[in-house]
mmCIF file of C-alpha atoms in Angstrom:
data_model
loop_
_atom_site.group_PDB
_atom_site.id
_atom_site.type_symbol
_atom_site.label_atom_id
_atom_site.label_comp_id
_atom_site.label_asym_id
_atom_site.label_seq_id
_atom_site.Cartn_x
_atom_site.Cartn_y
_atom_site.Cartn_z
ATOM 1 C CA MET A 1 111.559 148.609 110.093
ATOM 2 C CA ASN A 2 112.438 145.684 107.833
ATOM 3 C CA ASP A 3 114.827 143.985 110.237
ATOM 4 C CA VAL A 4 113.624 140.405 110.756
ATOM 5 C CA SER A 5 116.611 139.275 112.822
ATOM 6 C CA CYS A 6 114.530 139.440 115.984
ATOM 7 C CA LEU A 7 111.913 137.022 114.686
ATOM 8 C CA PRO A 8 111.986 133.547 116.219
ATOM 9 C CA THR A 9 113.256 130.642 114.163
ATOM 10 C CA PRO A 10 110.318 128.849 112.546
ATOM 11 C CA ILE A 11 109.451 125.549 114.178
ATOM 12 C CA GLU A 12 108.447 122.775 111.807
ATOM 13 C CA ALA A 13 105.308 120.945 112.822
ATOM 14 C CA ALA A 14 105.730 117.223 113.303
ATOM 15 C CA PRO A 15 104.057 115.238 110.520
ATOM 16 C CA LEU A 16 100.642 113.968 111.500
ATOM 17 C CA LYS A 17 100.309 110.211 111.827
ATOM 18 C CA ARG A 18 97.225 108.072 111.833
ATOM 19 C CA HIS A 19 96.429 106.607 115.201
ATOM 20 C CA SER A 20 96.071 102.966 114.231
ATOM 21 C CA THR A 21 99.036 100.984 113.012
ATOM 22 C CA VAL A 22 96.744 97.998 112.452
ATOM 23 C CA GLY A 23 95.155 97.866 109.007
ATOM 24 C CA VAL A 24 91.757 96.227 108.499
ATOM 25 C CA MET A 25 90.628 95.068 105.052
ATOM 26 C CA VAL A 26 86.922 95.649 104.440
ATOM 27 C CA GLY A 27 86.250 94.181 101.038
ATOM 28 C CA GLY A 28 88.872 95.847 98.881
ATOM 29 C CA VAL A 29 89.232 98.907 101.141
ATOM 30 C CA LYS A 30 91.939 99.219 103.780
ATOM 31 C CA VAL A 31 91.044 100.997 107.016
ATOM 32 C CA GLY A 32 93.913 102.083 109.283
ATOM 33 C CA GLY A 33 97.485 100.882 109.065
ATOM 34 C CA GLY A 34 98.604 104.075 107.337
ATOM 35 C CA ALA A 35 95.894 103.999 104.662
ATOM 36 C CA PRO A 36 94.082 107.225 103.717
ATOM 37 C CA ILE A 37 91.130 108.027 105.967
ATOM 38 C CA VAL A 38 88.082 106.273 104.542
ATOM 39 C CA VAL A 39 84.710 107.960 103.951
ATOM 40 C CA GLN A 40 81.611 105.955 104.704
ATOM 41 C CA SER A 41 77.860 106.501 104.822
ATOM 42 C CA MET A 42 74.616 104.635 105.494
ATOM 43 C CA THR A 43 71.395 104.110 103.575
ATOM 44 C CA ASN A 44 68.005 105.099 104.980
ATOM 45 C CA THR A 45 65.976 102.791 102.744
ATOM 46 C CA ASP A 46 64.175 99.656 103.853
ATOM 47 C CA THR A 47 66.808 97.062 102.960
ATOM 48 C CA ALA A 48 64.046 94.617 102.013
ATOM 49 C CA ASP A 49 63.213 97.051 99.187
ATOM 50 C CA ILE A 50 65.960 95.824 96.901
ATOM 51 C CA GLU A 51 65.575 98.360 94.087
ATOM 52 C CA ALA A 52 65.435 101.394 96.399
ATOM 53 C CA THR A 53 68.458 100.193 98.365
ATOM 54 C CA VAL A 54 70.497 99.428 95.256
ATOM 55 C CA LYS A 55 69.689 102.879 93.886
ATOM 56 C CA GLN A 56 70.760 104.645 97.066
ATOM 57 C CA VAL A 57 73.907 102.572 97.609
ATOM 58 C CA ALA A 58 74.948 103.303 94.023
ATOM 59 C CA ALA A 59 74.295 107.020 94.511
ATOM 60 C CA LEU A 60 76.340 107.093 97.714
ATOM 61 C CA ALA A 61 79.184 105.195 96.048
ATOM 62 C CA ARG A 62 79.171 107.540 93.050
ATOM 63 C CA ALA A 63 79.305 110.493 95.445
ATOM 64 C CA GLY A 64 82.465 109.020 96.966
ATOM 65 C CA SER A 65 81.376 106.808 99.851
ATOM 66 C CA GLU A 66 84.001 104.080 100.097
ATOM 67 C CA LEU A 67 81.974 101.934 102.519
ATOM 68 C CA VAL A 68 78.178 101.838 102.720
ATOM 69 C CA ARG A 69 76.264 100.502 105.729
ATOM 70 C CA ILE A 70 72.809 98.992 105.360
ATOM 71 C CA THR A 71 70.312 97.980 108.042
ATOM 72 C CA VAL A 72 69.787 94.233 108.489
ATOM 73 C CA ASP A 73 66.988 94.060 111.023
ATOM 74 C CA ARG A 74 64.766 91.153 109.979
ATOM 75 C CA ASP A 75 64.576 88.081 107.748
ATOM 76 C CA GLU A 76 63.309 90.001 104.699
ATOM 77 C CA ALA A 77 66.230 92.425 104.910
ATOM 78 C CA ALA A 78 68.789 89.639 105.351
ATOM 79 C CA ALA A 79 67.333 87.719 102.407
ATOM 80 C CA ALA A 80 67.597 90.845 100.243
ATOM 81 C CA VAL A 81 71.315 91.476 100.889
ATOM 82 C CA PRO A 82 72.795 88.994 98.353
ATOM 83 C CA HIS A 83 70.398 90.290 95.676
ATOM 84 C CA ILE A 84 71.452 93.862 96.467
ATOM 85 C CA ARG A 85 75.097 92.855 96.071
ATOM 86 C CA GLU A 86 74.367 91.115 92.768
ATOM 87 C CA LYS A 87 72.462 94.063 91.303
ATOM 88 C CA LEU A 88 75.169 96.506 92.402
ATOM 89 C CA LEU A 89 77.822 94.452 90.650
ATOM 90 C CA GLN A 90 75.670 94.405 87.523
ATOM 91 C CA ARG A 91 75.770 98.211 87.666
ATOM 92 C CA GLY A 92 79.536 98.171 88.091
ATOM 93 C CA VAL A 93 79.329 99.233 91.756
ATOM 94 C CA ASP A 94 81.698 97.208 93.939
ATOM 95 C CA VAL A 95 81.535 99.268 97.132
ATOM 96 C CA PRO A 96 81.956 97.201 100.337
ATOM 97 C CA LEU A 97 78.697 96.682 102.238
ATOM 98 C CA VAL A 98 78.463 96.797 106.025
ATOM 99 C CA GLY A 99 75.599 95.054 107.810
ATOM 100 C CA ASP A 100 74.107 96.939 110.753
ATOM 101 C CA PHE A 101 72.841 94.334 113.238
ATOM 102 C CA HIS A 102 70.894 94.768 116.465
ATOM 103 C CA TYR A 103 69.222 92.311 118.834
ATOM 104 C CA ILE A 104 68.918 89.341 116.438
ATOM 105 C CA GLY A 105 72.034 89.653 114.289
ATOM 106 C CA HIS A 106 73.304 86.250 115.432
ATOM 107 C CA THR A 107 70.093 84.601 114.207
ATOM 108 C CA LEU A 108 69.946 86.481 110.899
ATOM 109 C CA LEU A 109 73.546 85.666 110.012
ATOM 110 C CA LYS A 110 73.090 81.997 110.890
ATOM 111 C CA ASP A 111 69.776 81.624 109.056
ATOM 112 C CA HIS A 112 70.916 83.560 105.978
ATOM 113 C CA PRO A 113 74.433 82.397 105.085
ATOM 114 C CA ALA A 114 74.210 84.134 101.691
ATOM 115 C CA CYS A 115 73.738 87.417 103.549
ATOM 116 C CA ALA A 116 76.681 86.641 105.831
ATOM 117 C CA GLU A 117 78.829 86.021 102.767
ATOM 118 C CA ALA A 118 77.636 89.017 100.739
ATOM 119 C CA LEU A 119 78.471 91.550 103.457
ATOM 120 C CA ASP A 120 82.036 92.790 103.911
ATOM 121 C CA LYS A 121 81.753 93.841 107.531
ATOM 122 C CA TYR A 122 79.375 93.255 110.435
ATOM 123 C CA ARG A 123 78.527 96.061 112.852
ATOM 124 C CA ILE A 124 77.769 94.995 116.428
ATOM 125 C CA ASN A 125 76.551 97.309 119.182
ATOM 126 C CA PRO A 126 77.581 95.815 122.546
ATOM 127 C CA GLY A 127 74.654 97.555 124.222
ATOM 128 C CA ASN A 128 71.951 95.732 122.324
ATOM 129 C CA VAL A 129 73.462 92.524 120.988
ATOM 130 C CA GLY A 130 71.711 90.770 123.848
ATOM 131 C CA PHE A 131 70.894 91.109 127.525
ATOM 132 C CA LYS A 132 72.150 89.409 130.686
ATOM 133 C CA ASP A 133 73.124 85.753 130.117
ATOM 134 C CA LYS A 134 72.258 85.941 126.412
ATOM 135 C CA ARG A 135 74.658 88.796 125.701
ATOM 136 C CA ASP A 136 77.921 86.870 125.696
ATOM 137 C CA ARG A 137 76.399 83.939 123.843
ATOM 138 C CA GLN A 138 74.875 86.069 121.080
ATOM 139 C CA PHE A 139 77.940 88.290 120.782
ATOM 140 C CA SER A 140 80.114 85.189 120.490
ATOM 141 C CA ALA A 141 77.842 83.756 117.797
ATOM 142 C CA ILE A 142 78.265 86.839 115.581
ATOM 143 C CA VAL A 143 82.032 86.893 116.082
ATOM 144 C CA GLU A 144 82.281 83.179 115.249
ATOM 145 C CA LEU A 145 80.307 83.759 112.050
ATOM 146 C CA ALA A 146 82.624 86.653 111.148
ATOM 147 C CA ILE A 147 85.589 84.326 111.612
ATOM 148 C CA LYS A 148 83.906 81.626 109.535
ATOM 149 C CA HIS A 149 83.188 84.004 106.642
ATOM 150 C CA ASN A 150 86.464 85.957 107.086
ATOM 151 C CA LYS A 151 84.697 89.278 107.677
ATOM 152 C CA ALA A 152 85.711 92.390 109.574
ATOM 153 C CA VAL A 153 83.673 93.528 112.590
ATOM 154 C CA ARG A 154 82.968 97.025 113.848
ATOM 155 C CA ILE A 155 82.273 97.061 117.546
ATOM 156 C CA GLY A 156 80.224 100.223 117.833
ATOM 157 C CA ALA A 157 79.322 101.469 121.272
ATOM 158 C CA ASN A 158 76.658 104.185 121.305
ATOM 159 C CA TRP A 159 75.556 106.192 124.301
ATOM 160 C CA GLY A 160 71.963 105.898 123.165
ATOM 161 C CA SER A 161 72.095 102.144 123.693
ATOM 162 C CA LEU A 162 74.902 101.635 126.164
ATOM 163 C CA ASP A 163 75.355 98.395 128.111
ATOM 164 C CA GLN A 164 73.259 99.288 131.160
ATOM 165 C CA GLU A 165 74.751 96.543 133.326
ATOM 166 C CA LEU A 166 78.250 97.921 132.774
ATOM 167 C CA LEU A 167 77.100 101.505 133.307
ATOM 168 C CA THR A 168 75.303 100.624 136.546
ATOM 169 C CA HIS A 169 78.380 98.762 137.810
ATOM 170 C CA LEU A 170 80.645 101.767 137.155
ATOM 171 C CA MET A 171 78.129 104.164 138.678
ATOM 172 C CA ASP A 172 77.996 102.046 141.838
ATOM 173 C CA ILE A 173 81.795 101.997 142.094
ATOM 174 C CA ASN A 174 81.894 105.741 141.626
ATOM 175 C CA ALA A 175 79.194 106.349 144.237
ATOM 176 C CA ALA A 176 81.167 104.302 146.781
ATOM 177 C CA SER A 177 84.383 106.166 146.023
ATOM 178 C CA ALA A 178 85.800 108.631 148.538
ATOM 179 C CA ASP A 179 86.276 111.096 145.698
ATOM 180 C CA PRO A 180 83.513 110.448 143.130
ATOM 181 C CA ILE A 181 83.649 112.011 139.687
ATOM 182 C CA GLU A 182 80.723 113.538 137.833
ATOM 183 C CA ALA A 183 78.208 111.185 136.234
ATOM 184 C CA ARG A 184 79.075 112.375 132.715
ATOM 185 C CA ALA A 185 82.674 111.245 133.191
ATOM 186 C CA VAL A 186 81.454 107.822 134.323
ATOM 187 C CA LEU A 187 79.306 107.613 131.199
ATOM 188 C CA ARG A 188 82.340 108.349 129.026
ATOM 189 C CA GLU A 189 84.331 105.660 130.830
ATOM 190 C CA ALA A 190 81.499 103.181 130.295
ATOM 191 C CA MET A 191 81.535 103.938 126.561
ATOM 192 C CA VAL A 192 85.251 103.239 126.298
ATOM 193 C CA GLN A 193 85.123 100.125 128.456
ATOM 194 C CA SER A 194 82.183 98.759 126.479
ATOM 195 C CA ALA A 195 84.174 98.975 123.248
ATOM 196 C CA LEU A 196 87.459 97.690 124.691
ATOM 197 C CA LEU A 197 85.986 94.815 126.712
ATOM 198 C CA SER A 198 84.008 93.682 123.667
ATOM 199 C CA ALA A 199 87.117 93.815 121.488
ATOM 200 C CA GLU A 200 89.009 91.803 124.093
ATOM 201 C CA ARG A 201 86.236 89.213 124.133
ATOM 202 C CA ALA A 202 86.265 89.037 120.306
ATOM 203 C CA THR A 203 90.010 88.357 120.229
ATOM 204 C CA GLU A 204 89.614 85.682 122.896
ATOM 205 C CA ILE A 205 87.073 83.955 120.655
ATOM 206 C CA GLY A 206 89.598 84.046 117.825
ATOM 207 C CA LEU A 207 88.907 87.176 115.788
ATOM 208 C CA ALA A 208 92.200 88.705 114.717
ATOM 209 C CA LYS A 209 93.005 92.256 115.761
ATOM 210 C CA ASP A 210 93.294 93.221 112.106
ATOM 211 C CA ARG A 211 89.622 92.337 111.646
ATOM 212 C CA ILE A 212 88.339 94.741 114.335
ATOM 213 C CA ILE A 213 87.323 98.396 114.085
ATOM 214 C CA LEU A 214 86.120 100.299 117.159
ATOM 215 C CA SER A 215 83.785 103.248 117.559
ATOM 216 C CA ALA A 216 82.238 105.018 120.539
ATOM 217 C CA LYS A 217 79.665 107.462 119.235
ATOM 218 C CA VAL A 218 77.964 110.208 121.201
ATOM 219 C CA SER A 219 76.089 113.332 120.123
ATOM 220 C CA GLY A 220 77.906 115.990 122.184
ATOM 221 C CA VAL A 221 81.020 117.514 120.621
ATOM 222 C CA GLN A 222 83.072 117.741 123.827
ATOM 223 C CA ASP A 223 81.944 114.278 124.917
ATOM 224 C CA LEU A 224 82.949 112.825 121.569
ATOM 225 C CA ILE A 225 86.415 114.390 121.698
ATOM 226 C CA ALA A 226 86.951 113.135 125.249
ATOM 227 C CA VAL A 227 85.729 109.593 124.548
ATOM 228 C CA TYR A 228 87.829 109.113 121.424
ATOM 229 C CA ARG A 229 90.942 110.500 123.076
ATOM 230 C CA MET A 230 90.479 107.911 125.819
ATOM 231 C CA LEU A 231 89.834 105.143 123.300
ATOM 232 C CA ALA A 232 92.894 106.050 121.223
ATOM 233 C CA LYS A 233 95.137 106.277 124.268
ATOM 234 C CA ARG A 234 94.134 102.848 125.515
ATOM 235 C CA SER A 235 94.174 100.813 122.294
ATOM 236 C CA ASP A 236 95.675 100.519 118.842
ATOM 237 C CA TYR A 237 92.610 99.243 117.025
ATOM 238 C CA ALA A 238 91.462 100.929 113.838
ATOM 239 C CA ILE A 239 88.917 103.594 114.772
ATOM 240 C CA HIS A 240 85.720 104.789 113.122
ATOM 241 C CA LEU A 241 84.785 108.412 113.907
ATOM 242 C CA GLY A 242 81.343 109.894 113.862
ATOM 243 C CA LEU A 243 79.194 112.305 115.825
ATOM 244 C CA THR A 244 75.929 110.427 116.152
ATOM 245 C CA GLU A 245 72.623 112.241 115.694
ATOM 246 C CA ALA A 246 74.503 115.311 114.468
ATOM 247 C CA GLY A 247 71.283 116.956 113.253
ATOM 248 C CA MET A 248 70.079 118.746 110.142
ATOM 249 C CA GLY A 249 71.634 121.336 107.888
ATOM 250 C CA SER A 250 74.271 123.737 109.148
ATOM 251 C CA LYS A 251 73.920 122.537 112.757
ATOM 252 C CA GLY A 252 74.865 118.984 111.843
ATOM 253 C CA ILE A 253 77.636 120.082 109.501
ATOM 254 C CA VAL A 254 79.211 122.483 112.002
ATOM 255 C CA ALA A 255 78.991 120.056 114.931
ATOM 256 C CA SER A 256 80.490 117.183 112.931
ATOM 257 C CA SER A 257 83.233 119.367 111.471
ATOM 258 C CA ALA A 258 84.192 120.747 114.885
ATOM 259 C CA ALA A 259 84.362 117.344 116.577
ATOM 260 C CA LEU A 260 85.979 115.384 113.778
ATOM 261 C CA GLY A 261 88.382 118.198 112.947
ATOM 262 C CA VAL A 262 89.901 118.203 116.422
ATOM 263 C CA LEU A 263 90.300 114.422 116.522
ATOM 264 C CA LEU A 264 91.675 114.084 112.999
ATOM 265 C CA GLN A 265 94.220 116.813 113.696
ATOM 266 C CA GLU A 266 95.403 114.775 116.680
ATOM 267 C CA GLY A 267 95.870 111.727 114.453
ATOM 268 C CA ILE A 268 92.796 109.906 115.753
ATOM 269 C CA GLY A 269 90.489 108.210 113.268
ATOM 270 C CA ASP A 270 90.842 105.883 110.306
ATOM 271 C CA THR A 271 87.367 106.096 108.805
ATOM 272 C CA ILE A 272 84.641 108.722 109.253
ATOM 273 C CA ARG A 273 80.941 109.250 108.725
ATOM 274 C CA VAL A 274 79.013 112.508 108.967
ATOM 275 C CA SER A 275 75.589 111.536 110.301
ATOM 276 C CA LEU A 276 73.366 114.253 108.876
ATOM 277 C CA THR A 277 69.588 114.198 109.041
ATOM 278 C CA PRO A 278 68.459 114.900 105.461
ATOM 279 C CA GLU A 279 65.502 117.071 104.590
ATOM 280 C CA PRO A 280 62.341 115.041 103.855
ATOM 281 C CA ASN A 281 63.093 113.182 100.613
ATOM 282 C CA GLY A 282 66.417 115.031 100.612
ATOM 283 C CA ASP A 283 69.725 114.054 99.064
ATOM 284 C CA ARG A 284 71.443 111.407 101.186
ATOM 285 C CA THR A 285 74.762 112.011 99.431
ATOM 286 C CA VAL A 286 75.212 115.373 101.188
ATOM 287 C CA GLU A 287 76.787 113.578 104.159
ATOM 288 C CA VAL A 288 79.386 112.049 101.845
ATOM 289 C CA LYS A 289 80.286 115.430 100.368
ATOM 290 C CA VAL A 290 80.634 116.977 103.825
ATOM 291 C CA ALA A 291 82.933 114.163 104.982
ATOM 292 C CA GLN A 292 85.069 114.623 101.883
ATOM 293 C CA GLU A 293 85.218 118.372 102.385
ATOM 294 C CA ILE A 294 86.339 117.943 106.002
ATOM 295 C CA LEU A 295 89.203 115.688 104.924
ATOM 296 C CA GLN A 296 90.153 117.845 101.946
ATOM 297 C CA THR A 297 89.928 121.154 103.804
ATOM 298 C CA MET A 298 92.222 119.767 106.503
ATOM 299 C CA GLY A 299 94.677 118.482 103.924
ATOM 300 C CA PHE A 300 94.321 114.760 104.576
ATOM 301 C CA ARG A 301 92.908 113.801 101.173
ATOM 302 C CA THR A 302 91.912 115.344 97.856
ATOM 303 C CA PHE A 303 88.670 114.470 96.101
ATOM 304 C CA VAL A 304 87.747 117.375 93.817
ATOM 305 C CA PRO A 305 89.493 120.546 92.635
ATOM 306 C CA LEU A 306 89.266 123.349 95.165
ATOM 307 C CA VAL A 307 87.516 126.538 94.103
ATOM 308 C CA ALA A 308 88.502 129.483 96.300
ATOM 309 C CA ALA A 309 86.089 132.415 96.192
ATOM 310 C CA CYS A 310 85.951 135.594 98.267
ATOM 311 C CA PRO A 311 82.916 136.081 100.531
ATOM 312 C CA GLY A 312 81.940 139.418 99.051
ATOM 313 C CA CYS A 313 81.786 142.845 100.686
ATOM 314 C CA GLY A 314 80.796 146.431 99.893
ATOM 315 C CA ARG A 315 83.228 146.388 96.979
ATOM 316 C CA THR A 316 81.373 143.476 95.349
ATOM 317 C CA THR A 317 77.691 144.332 95.648
ATOM 318 C CA SER A 318 77.021 143.086 92.125
ATOM 319 C CA THR A 319 76.296 139.385 91.689
ATOM 320 C CA VAL A 320 78.695 138.878 88.788
ATOM 321 C CA PHE A 321 81.455 137.127 90.736
ATOM 322 C CA GLN A 322 78.962 135.142 92.840
ATOM 323 C CA GLU A 323 77.296 133.800 89.719
ATOM 324 C CA LEU A 324 80.679 133.090 88.170
ATOM 325 C CA ALA A 325 81.910 131.243 91.295
ATOM 326 C CA ARG A 326 78.743 129.125 91.415
ATOM 327 C CA ASP A 327 78.908 128.442 87.682
ATOM 328 C CA ILE A 328 82.537 127.297 87.856
ATOM 329 C CA GLN A 329 81.958 125.176 90.988
ATOM 330 C CA ASP A 330 78.942 123.431 89.435
ATOM 331 C CA TRP A 331 80.768 122.883 86.162
ATOM 332 C CA ILE A 332 83.748 121.308 87.917
ATOM 333 C CA SER A 333 81.496 119.038 90.009
ATOM 334 C CA THR A 334 79.599 117.760 86.975
ATOM 335 C CA SER A 335 82.807 117.341 84.955
ATOM 336 C CA MET A 336 84.736 115.395 87.609
ATOM 337 C CA PRO A 337 83.427 111.891 86.805
ATOM 338 C CA GLU A 338 84.731 112.230 83.245
ATOM 339 C CA TRP A 339 87.888 114.095 84.220
ATOM 340 C CA LYS A 340 88.890 111.392 86.708
ATOM 341 C CA THR A 341 88.924 108.805 83.926
ATOM 342 C CA ARG A 342 91.119 110.970 81.708
ATOM 343 C CA TYR A 343 93.307 113.131 83.940
ATOM 344 C CA VAL A 344 95.320 111.541 86.725
ATOM 345 C CA GLY A 345 95.651 113.929 89.667
ATOM 346 C CA VAL A 346 93.062 116.453 88.446
ATOM 347 C CA GLU A 347 91.513 116.500 91.937
ATOM 348 C CA ASN A 348 94.599 118.456 93.065
ATOM 349 C CA LEU A 349 93.699 121.413 90.855
ATOM 350 C CA ASN A 350 93.211 124.770 92.637
ATOM 351 C CA VAL A 351 90.950 127.387 91.033
ATOM 352 C CA ALA A 352 90.243 130.912 92.321
ATOM 353 C CA VAL A 353 87.271 133.131 91.478
ATOM 354 C CA MET A 354 87.722 136.513 93.163
ATOM 355 C CA GLY A 355 85.417 139.526 93.272
ATOM 356 C CA CYS A 356 87.525 142.699 93.280
ATOM 357 C CA ILE A 357 90.963 144.213 92.762
ATOM 358 C CA VAL A 358 91.973 144.478 96.436
ATOM 359 C CA ASN A 359 92.981 140.887 97.202
ATOM 360 C CA GLY A 360 91.710 139.286 94.010
ATOM 361 C CA PRO A 361 94.866 139.384 91.863
ATOM 362 C CA GLY A 362 97.054 138.139 94.717
ATOM 363 C CA GLU A 363 94.688 135.306 95.590
ATOM 364 C CA SER A 364 94.376 134.370 91.926
ATOM 365 C CA LYS A 365 98.152 134.128 91.637
ATOM 366 C CA HIS A 366 98.239 131.615 94.491
ATOM 367 C CA ALA A 367 95.864 129.289 92.611
ATOM 368 C CA ASP A 368 96.830 127.109 89.658
ATOM 369 C CA ILE A 369 94.432 129.167 87.572
ATOM 370 C CA GLY A 370 92.440 132.109 88.876
ATOM 371 C CA ILE A 371 90.290 134.988 87.711
ATOM 372 C CA SER A 372 89.799 138.342 89.422
ATOM 373 C CA LEU A 373 86.835 140.609 88.725
ATOM 374 C CA PRO A 374 87.043 144.389 89.186
ATOM 375 C CA GLY A 375 84.310 144.888 91.771
ATOM 376 C CA THR A 376 81.064 146.877 91.796
ATOM 377 C CA GLY A 377 80.000 149.365 89.167
ATOM 378 C CA GLU A 378 82.744 148.621 86.679
ATOM 379 C CA THR A 379 82.654 147.008 83.256
ATOM 380 C CA PRO A 380 83.518 143.340 83.752
ATOM 381 C CA THR A 381 87.220 143.209 82.979
ATOM 382 C CA ALA A 382 88.902 140.207 84.537
ATOM 383 C CA PRO A 383 92.595 139.269 84.454
ATOM 384 C CA VAL A 384 93.302 135.528 84.460
ATOM 385 C CA PHE A 385 96.424 134.187 86.170
ATOM 386 C CA ILE A 386 97.956 130.791 85.387
ATOM 387 C CA ASP A 387 100.653 129.378 87.650
ATOM 388 C CA GLY A 388 101.150 132.820 89.173
ATOM 389 C CA GLN A 389 101.513 134.713 85.901
ATOM 390 C CA LYS A 390 98.977 136.901 84.140
ATOM 391 C CA ALA A 391 97.836 134.987 81.064
ATOM 392 C CA ALA A 392 94.904 136.954 79.661
ATOM 393 C CA THR A 393 92.246 139.574 80.324
ATOM 394 C CA LEU A 394 88.622 138.613 79.733
ATOM 395 C CA ARG A 395 85.881 141.168 79.077
ATOM 396 C CA GLY A 396 82.153 141.304 78.532
ATOM 397 C CA PRO A 397 79.268 138.899 79.024
ATOM 398 C CA THR A 398 81.153 135.749 77.919
ATOM 399 C CA ILE A 399 83.690 135.757 80.753
ATOM 400 C CA ALA A 400 82.375 132.531 82.308
ATOM 401 C CA ALA A 401 82.441 130.558 79.053
ATOM 402 C CA GLU A 402 85.908 131.827 78.142
ATOM 403 C CA PHE A 403 87.270 131.071 81.608
ATOM 404 C CA LYS A 404 85.929 127.507 81.414
ATOM 405 C CA VAL A 405 87.757 127.027 78.130
ATOM 406 C CA MET A 406 90.986 128.220 79.764
ATOM 407 C CA VAL A 407 90.470 125.879 82.750
ATOM 408 C CA ALA A 408 89.830 122.939 80.404
ATOM 409 C CA GLU A 409 92.942 123.764 78.389
ATOM 410 C CA TYR A 410 94.990 124.035 81.572
ATOM 411 C CA ILE A 411 93.750 120.630 82.771
ATOM 412 C CA GLU A 412 94.576 119.045 79.410
ATOM 413 C CA LYS A 413 98.056 120.546 79.403
ATOM 414 C CA ARG A 414 98.901 119.728 83.023
ATOM 415 C CA PHE A 415 97.103 116.440 83.640
ATOM 416 C CA GLY A 416 96.547 115.072 80.152
#
């Protein structure tokens, strides 16, 4: 019954490695080359509105966005960029800024050298940097300005604005083939070629490989996985991951998590963005939190202490443990800015808030500090476990306050 001799020998999983061996410095942040996967986001303000943009960039940075992209679509926006940088620095916010350019980026960067200098990275979409004979000339102009100002460049192909000349060429070749593939596969190939051919052109102009980041963003999960696998297999550039137009709410979160999770597990991706559509006037920082949670849940990075809580069942029909779990989670989130300045490594803390006596004590023992409630219809009596050992039993209506005190004391003792 207890004989384990027939069990197979455990096989150790090979350590995961980041795809890109080439590191790209964007401001003071390293992307690729073995650096931790970087979280980035994008504002949805009118960049010409300096105060609104500064406010949102600062909020995104405080939430944990390590790169922030802003739209630079016209002269007023380009003229505002250096003032945005200045006001951010006055607030103590030194997050790298990425300029998102389309159609007239070459003109804006040339006409507004202060903007070109204030940005840390330029984002070029090969599909709309220019058309026909203008494309190469305008693409080259942006790359030359990046070289002049020593800036990184993200070459970001997007299937919503793919190079139609390239796509048509590949479709024609496929149609003439004796064994044509489906149109969707040709589209994927066009995405990859658009990114790689543009990167090749940039290096020919003189942009170093360690100044280039590639992306190939689509909105279908399986398409995204396929495209990035192809891109990773055929290059060693640093790669930005993101499911474009992911959507709102749970749909966007689930789709992004599914796509990015697969790729990150395969070692593909050096920086990520979760492109969520916020509710009207909603909180833009949600996309930053989701990106962080993807990386932390998968074990690639730690940002905040983890709070494990059971989902609830017929044994926990009261709301006591749910309220306690929410209270503790909110308290930790609001305390983190201060804790990070005082307690090195506090983001590695694991806390458990469990609802009943079935799995609760065991789960609580696995956490650094955990509490287990008795379940439904019983007087709240909750054992607290610290580093796997029972440390106290809390009772009555002040359980939450007392447990917070114990968590704070534990943090002080361990990380102080």
